[in-house]
CSV table of C-alpha atoms in Angstrom, one decimal:
chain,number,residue,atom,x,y,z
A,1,UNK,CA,0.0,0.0,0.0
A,2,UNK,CA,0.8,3.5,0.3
A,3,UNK,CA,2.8,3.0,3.2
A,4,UNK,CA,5.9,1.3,1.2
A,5,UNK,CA,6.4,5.1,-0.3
A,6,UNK,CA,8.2,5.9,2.9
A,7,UNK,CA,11.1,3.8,1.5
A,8,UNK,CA,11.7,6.0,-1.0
A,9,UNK,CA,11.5,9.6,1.2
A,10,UNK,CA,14.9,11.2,0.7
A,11,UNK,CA,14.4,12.3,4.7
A,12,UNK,CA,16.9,11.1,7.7
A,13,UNK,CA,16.5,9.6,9.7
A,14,UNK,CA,13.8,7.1,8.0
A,15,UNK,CA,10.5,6.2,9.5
A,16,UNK,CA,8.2,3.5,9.0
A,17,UNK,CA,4.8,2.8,9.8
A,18,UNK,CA,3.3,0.3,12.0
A,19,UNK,CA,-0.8,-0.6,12.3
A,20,UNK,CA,-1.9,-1.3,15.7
A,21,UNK,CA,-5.3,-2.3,16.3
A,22,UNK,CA,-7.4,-1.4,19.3
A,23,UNK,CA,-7.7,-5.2,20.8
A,24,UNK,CA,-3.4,-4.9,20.8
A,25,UNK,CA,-3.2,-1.9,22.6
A,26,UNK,CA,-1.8,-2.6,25.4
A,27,UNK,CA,-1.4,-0.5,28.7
A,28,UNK,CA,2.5,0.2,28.0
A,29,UNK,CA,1.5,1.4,24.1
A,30,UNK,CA,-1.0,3.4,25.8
A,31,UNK,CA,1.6,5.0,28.1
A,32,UNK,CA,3.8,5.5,25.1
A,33,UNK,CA,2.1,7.1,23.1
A,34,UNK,CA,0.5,9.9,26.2
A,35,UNK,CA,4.3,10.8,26.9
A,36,UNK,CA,5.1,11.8,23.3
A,37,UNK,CA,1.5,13.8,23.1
A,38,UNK,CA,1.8,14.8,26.8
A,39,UNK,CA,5.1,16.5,25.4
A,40,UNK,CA,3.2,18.4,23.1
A,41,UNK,CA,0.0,19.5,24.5
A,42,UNK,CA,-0.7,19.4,27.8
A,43,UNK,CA,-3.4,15.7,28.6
A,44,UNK,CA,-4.5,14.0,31.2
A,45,UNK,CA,-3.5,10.3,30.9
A,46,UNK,CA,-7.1,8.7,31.9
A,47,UNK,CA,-8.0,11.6,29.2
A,48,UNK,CA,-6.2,10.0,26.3
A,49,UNK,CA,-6.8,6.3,27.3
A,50,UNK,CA,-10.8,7.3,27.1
A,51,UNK,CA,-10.2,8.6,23.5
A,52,UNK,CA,-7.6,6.2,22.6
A,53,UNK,CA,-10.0,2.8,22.8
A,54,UNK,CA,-12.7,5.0,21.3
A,55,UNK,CA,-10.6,4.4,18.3
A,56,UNK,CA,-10.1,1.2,15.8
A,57,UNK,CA,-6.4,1.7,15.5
A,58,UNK,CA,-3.2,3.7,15.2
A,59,UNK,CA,-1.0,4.3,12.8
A,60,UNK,CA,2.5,4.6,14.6
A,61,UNK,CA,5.3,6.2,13.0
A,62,UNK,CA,9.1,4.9,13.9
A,63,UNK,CA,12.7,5.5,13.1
A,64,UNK,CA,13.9,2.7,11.6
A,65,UNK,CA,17.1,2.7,13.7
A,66,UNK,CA,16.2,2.9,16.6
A,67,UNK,CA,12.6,2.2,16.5
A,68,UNK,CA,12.0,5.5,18.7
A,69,UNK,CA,8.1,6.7,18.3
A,70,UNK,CA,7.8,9.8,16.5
A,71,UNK,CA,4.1,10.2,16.2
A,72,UNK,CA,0.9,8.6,16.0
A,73,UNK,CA,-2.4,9.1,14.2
A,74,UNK,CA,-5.5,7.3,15.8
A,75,UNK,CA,-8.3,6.3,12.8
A,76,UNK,CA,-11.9,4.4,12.9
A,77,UNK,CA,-14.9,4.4,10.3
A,78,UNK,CA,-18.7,5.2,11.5
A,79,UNK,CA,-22.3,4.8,9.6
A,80,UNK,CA,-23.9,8.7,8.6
A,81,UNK,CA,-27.4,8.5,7.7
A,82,UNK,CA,-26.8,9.1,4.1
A,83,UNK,CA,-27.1,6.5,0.8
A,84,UNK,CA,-24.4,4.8,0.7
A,85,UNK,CA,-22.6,7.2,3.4
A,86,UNK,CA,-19.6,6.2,5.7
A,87,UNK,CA,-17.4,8.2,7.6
A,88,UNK,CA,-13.6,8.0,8.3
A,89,UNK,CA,-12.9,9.6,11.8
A,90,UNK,CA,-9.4,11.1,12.6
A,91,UNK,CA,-8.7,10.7,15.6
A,92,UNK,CA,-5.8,12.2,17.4
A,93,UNK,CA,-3.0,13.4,15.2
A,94,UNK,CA,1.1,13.8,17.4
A,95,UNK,CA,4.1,14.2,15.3
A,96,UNK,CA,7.1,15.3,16.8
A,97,UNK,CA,8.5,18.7,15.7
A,98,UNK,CA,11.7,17.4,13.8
A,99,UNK,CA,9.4,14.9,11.7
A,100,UNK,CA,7.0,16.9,11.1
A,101,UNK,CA,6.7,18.3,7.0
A,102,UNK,CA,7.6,15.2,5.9
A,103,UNK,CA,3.7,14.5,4.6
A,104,UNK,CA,3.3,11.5,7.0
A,105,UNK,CA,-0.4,12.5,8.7
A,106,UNK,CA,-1.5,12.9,5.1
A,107,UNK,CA,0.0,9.3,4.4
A,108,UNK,CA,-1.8,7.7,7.2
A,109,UNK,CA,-5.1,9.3,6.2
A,110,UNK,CA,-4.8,8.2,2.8
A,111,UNK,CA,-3.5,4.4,3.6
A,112,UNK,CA,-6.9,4.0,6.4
A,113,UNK,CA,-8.9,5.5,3.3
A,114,UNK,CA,-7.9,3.2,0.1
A,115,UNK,CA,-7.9,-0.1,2.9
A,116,UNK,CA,-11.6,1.0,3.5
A,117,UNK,CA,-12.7,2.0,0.0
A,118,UNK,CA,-11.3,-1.7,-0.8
A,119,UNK,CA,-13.8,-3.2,1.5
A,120,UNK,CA,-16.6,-0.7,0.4
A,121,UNK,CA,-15.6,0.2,-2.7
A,122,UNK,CA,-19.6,1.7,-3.4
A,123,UNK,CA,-19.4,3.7,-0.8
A,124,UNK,CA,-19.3,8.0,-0.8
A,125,UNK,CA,-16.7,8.6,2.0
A,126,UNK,CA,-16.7,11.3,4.3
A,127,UNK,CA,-13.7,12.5,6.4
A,128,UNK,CA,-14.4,14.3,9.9
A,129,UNK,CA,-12.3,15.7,12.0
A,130,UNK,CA,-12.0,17.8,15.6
A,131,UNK,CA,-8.5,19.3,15.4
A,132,UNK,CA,-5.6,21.5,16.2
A,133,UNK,CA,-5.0,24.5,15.1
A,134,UNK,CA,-1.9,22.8,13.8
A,135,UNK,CA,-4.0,19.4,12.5
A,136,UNK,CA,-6.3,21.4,10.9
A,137,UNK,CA,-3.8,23.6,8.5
A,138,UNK,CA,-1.7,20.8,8.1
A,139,UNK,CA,-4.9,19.0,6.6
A,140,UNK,CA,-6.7,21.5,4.8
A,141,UNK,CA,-3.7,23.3,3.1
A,142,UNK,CA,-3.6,19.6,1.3
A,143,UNK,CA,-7.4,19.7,-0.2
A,144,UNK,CA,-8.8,21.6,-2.8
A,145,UNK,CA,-12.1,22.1,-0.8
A,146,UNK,CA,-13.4,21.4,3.0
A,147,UNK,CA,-16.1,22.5,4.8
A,148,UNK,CA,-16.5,23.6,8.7
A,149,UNK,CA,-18.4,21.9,11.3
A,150,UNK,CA,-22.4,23.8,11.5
A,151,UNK,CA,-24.1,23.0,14.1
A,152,UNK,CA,-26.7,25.4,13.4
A,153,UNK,CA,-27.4,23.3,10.2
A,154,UNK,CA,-30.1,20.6,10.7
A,155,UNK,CA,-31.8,19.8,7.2
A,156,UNK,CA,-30.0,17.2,4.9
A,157,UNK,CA,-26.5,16.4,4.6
A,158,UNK,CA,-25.5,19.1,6.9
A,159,UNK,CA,-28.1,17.6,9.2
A,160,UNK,CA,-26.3,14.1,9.4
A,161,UNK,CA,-22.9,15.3,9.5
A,162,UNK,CA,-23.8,16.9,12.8
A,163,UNK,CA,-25.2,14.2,14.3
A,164,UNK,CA,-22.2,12.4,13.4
A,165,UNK,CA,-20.3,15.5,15.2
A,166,UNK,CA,-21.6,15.3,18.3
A,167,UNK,CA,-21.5,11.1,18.3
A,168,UNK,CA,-17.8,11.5,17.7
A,169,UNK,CA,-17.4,14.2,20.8
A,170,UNK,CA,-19.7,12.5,23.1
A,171,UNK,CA,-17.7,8.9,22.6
A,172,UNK,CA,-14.4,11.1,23.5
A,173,UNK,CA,-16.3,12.9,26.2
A,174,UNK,CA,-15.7,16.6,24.2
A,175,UNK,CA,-18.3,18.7,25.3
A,176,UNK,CA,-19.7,21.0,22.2
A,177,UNK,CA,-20.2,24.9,22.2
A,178,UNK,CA,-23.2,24.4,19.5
A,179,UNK,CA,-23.0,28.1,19.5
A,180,UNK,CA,-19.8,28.8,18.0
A,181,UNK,CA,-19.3,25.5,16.7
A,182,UNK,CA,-16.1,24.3,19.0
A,183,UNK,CA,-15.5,21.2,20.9
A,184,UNK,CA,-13.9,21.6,24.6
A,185,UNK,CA,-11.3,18.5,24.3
A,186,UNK,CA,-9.6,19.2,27.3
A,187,UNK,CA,-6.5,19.3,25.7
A,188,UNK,CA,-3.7,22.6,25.9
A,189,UNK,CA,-1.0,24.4,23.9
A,190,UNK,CA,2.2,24.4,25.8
A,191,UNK,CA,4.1,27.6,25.4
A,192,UNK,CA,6.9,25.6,24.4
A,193,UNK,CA,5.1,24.3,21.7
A,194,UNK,CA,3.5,27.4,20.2
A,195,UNK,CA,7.3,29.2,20.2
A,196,UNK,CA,8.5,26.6,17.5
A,197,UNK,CA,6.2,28.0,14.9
A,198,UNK,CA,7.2,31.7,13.4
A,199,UNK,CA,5.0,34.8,13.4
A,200,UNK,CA,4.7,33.6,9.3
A,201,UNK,CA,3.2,30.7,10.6
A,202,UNK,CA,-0.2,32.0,11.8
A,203,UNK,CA,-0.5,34.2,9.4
A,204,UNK,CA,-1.2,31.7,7.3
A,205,UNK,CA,-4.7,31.6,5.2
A,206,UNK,CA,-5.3,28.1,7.0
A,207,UNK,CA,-4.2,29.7,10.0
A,208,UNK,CA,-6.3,32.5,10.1
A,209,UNK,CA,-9.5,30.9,9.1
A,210,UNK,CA,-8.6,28.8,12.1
A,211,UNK,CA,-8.8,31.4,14.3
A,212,UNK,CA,-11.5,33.1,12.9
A,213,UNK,CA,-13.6,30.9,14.1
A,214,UNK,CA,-11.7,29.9,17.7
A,215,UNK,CA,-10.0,33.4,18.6
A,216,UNK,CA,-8.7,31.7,22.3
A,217,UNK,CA,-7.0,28.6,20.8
A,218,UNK,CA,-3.8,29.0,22.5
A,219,UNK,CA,-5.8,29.0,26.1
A,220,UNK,CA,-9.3,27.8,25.8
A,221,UNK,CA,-8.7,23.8,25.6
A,222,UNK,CA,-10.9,23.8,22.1
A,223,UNK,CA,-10.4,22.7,18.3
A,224,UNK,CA,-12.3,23.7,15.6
A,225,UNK,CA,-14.6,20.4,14.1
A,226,UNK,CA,-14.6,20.4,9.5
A,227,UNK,CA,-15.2,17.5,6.9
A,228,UNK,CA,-14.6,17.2,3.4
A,229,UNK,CA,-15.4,13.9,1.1
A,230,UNK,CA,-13.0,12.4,-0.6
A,231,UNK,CA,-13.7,13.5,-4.2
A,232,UNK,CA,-11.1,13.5,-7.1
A,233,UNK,CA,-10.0,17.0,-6.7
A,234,UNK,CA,-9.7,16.2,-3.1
A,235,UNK,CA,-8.1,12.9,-3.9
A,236,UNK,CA,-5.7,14.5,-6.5
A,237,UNK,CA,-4.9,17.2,-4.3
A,238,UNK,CA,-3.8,14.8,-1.1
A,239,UNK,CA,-1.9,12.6,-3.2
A,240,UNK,CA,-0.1,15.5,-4.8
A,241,UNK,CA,0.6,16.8,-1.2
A,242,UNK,CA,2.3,13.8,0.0
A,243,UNK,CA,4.7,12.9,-2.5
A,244,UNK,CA,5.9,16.3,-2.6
A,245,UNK,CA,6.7,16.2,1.1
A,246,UNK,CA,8.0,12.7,1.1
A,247,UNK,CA,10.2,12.7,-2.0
A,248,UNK,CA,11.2,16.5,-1.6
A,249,UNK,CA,14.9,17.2,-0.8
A,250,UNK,CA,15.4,17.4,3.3
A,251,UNK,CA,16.3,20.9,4.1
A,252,UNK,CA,13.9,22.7,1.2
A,253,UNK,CA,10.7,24.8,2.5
A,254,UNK,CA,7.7,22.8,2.5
């Protein structure tokens, strides 16, 4: 699968990834993968256990020498009441700072996606996701379109993805400001991680259509909920993404 482009990224040191299911998840995994997002934003460990098993599996990502984790991305599918409608849920998203850029969330999404439309290949798929501000520009600079969580909406298709919404924040115990449209997750920047990224950085279109909608995301515990299906300008646009990052020369600006 997709997952065999890492041997050819030109990046050092090389990772690989590794599928865990949720019946293998073990309590030491579990503890494994809380200190490398504990490192980055401030979690609870009972917190991410609740949200991990919620889950179907995780994608790991290891260096090859010394089989170190350097992030994780957790993934499981859901019904929508829609013909023929399935969802993919991302769950939580961790890379560490000096792998990051390298295209590997956008990997992991794509590999979960392609081993599901295999299994449902008549299905209309539907990504959702409650993220970061960093998750969510990392994701949506990759498509050609997305849409924003509305709760507010309640009539067709905007209708079921909300119901799908709040199923995927009540299973992770997110409590959801219908209001403004934000899910408290419980879940804080640390300074130290908000100081690696550059003025530039949130200035960003992404960025700023981010905090648009969640002005406080540096202190309010909150991420922003959006969906997009995977159509082929979608598609095109993810795949596109990727193998720039992972076959790009190390060292040139993503």
């Amino acid at each position: 699968m997709l997952q065999h482009l890492l041997r050819l990224s030109r990046h050092s040191p090389a990772v690989e990834l590794e599928t865990v299911r949720r019946e293998a998840m073990s309590d030491a995994l579990i503890r494994e993968l809380h200190a490398v997002a504990n490192s980055l934003m401030a979690e609870d460990l009972e917190h991410f256990r609740v949200h991990a098993l919620s889950n179907e599996l995780v994608h790991l990502f290891r260096r090859t020498d010394t089989r170190s984790l350097v992030g994780f991305q957790f993934w499981k599918t859901a019904p929508i009441a829609l013909p023929r409608g399935r969802i993919i849920l991302g769950g939580k998203l961790r890379i560490l700072p000096e792998f990051r850029n390298r295209g590997l969330h956008l990997l992991s999404g794509l590999t979960f996606y392609f081993q599901d439309k295999l299994r449902h290949p008549l299905a209309r798929h539907y990504r959702l996701s409650i993220a970061s501000l960093f998750g969510f520009v990392s994701i949506t600079e990759a498509l050609a379109r997305y849409q924003l969580f509305q709760p507010q909406q309640r009539t067709g298709e905007l209708s079921a993805l909300r119901e799908a919404f709040l199923t995927l924040a009540g299973e992770s115990h997110f409590r959801v400001d219908e209001e403004r449209g934000l899910f408290f997750v419980n879940i804080f920047m640390k300074p130290e991680t908000l100081a690696r990224f550059s003025p530039d950085y949130f200035q960003r279109p992404a960025a700023r259509a981010y905090a648009a909608v969640n002005p406080e995301f540096r202190t309010n515990g909150s991420y922003v909920g959006f969906w997009f299906r995977f159509t082929p300008d979608n598609l095109a646009s993810l795949l596109g993404t990727t193998l720039r990052k992972l076959l790009r020369n190390p060292g040139t600006q993503g």
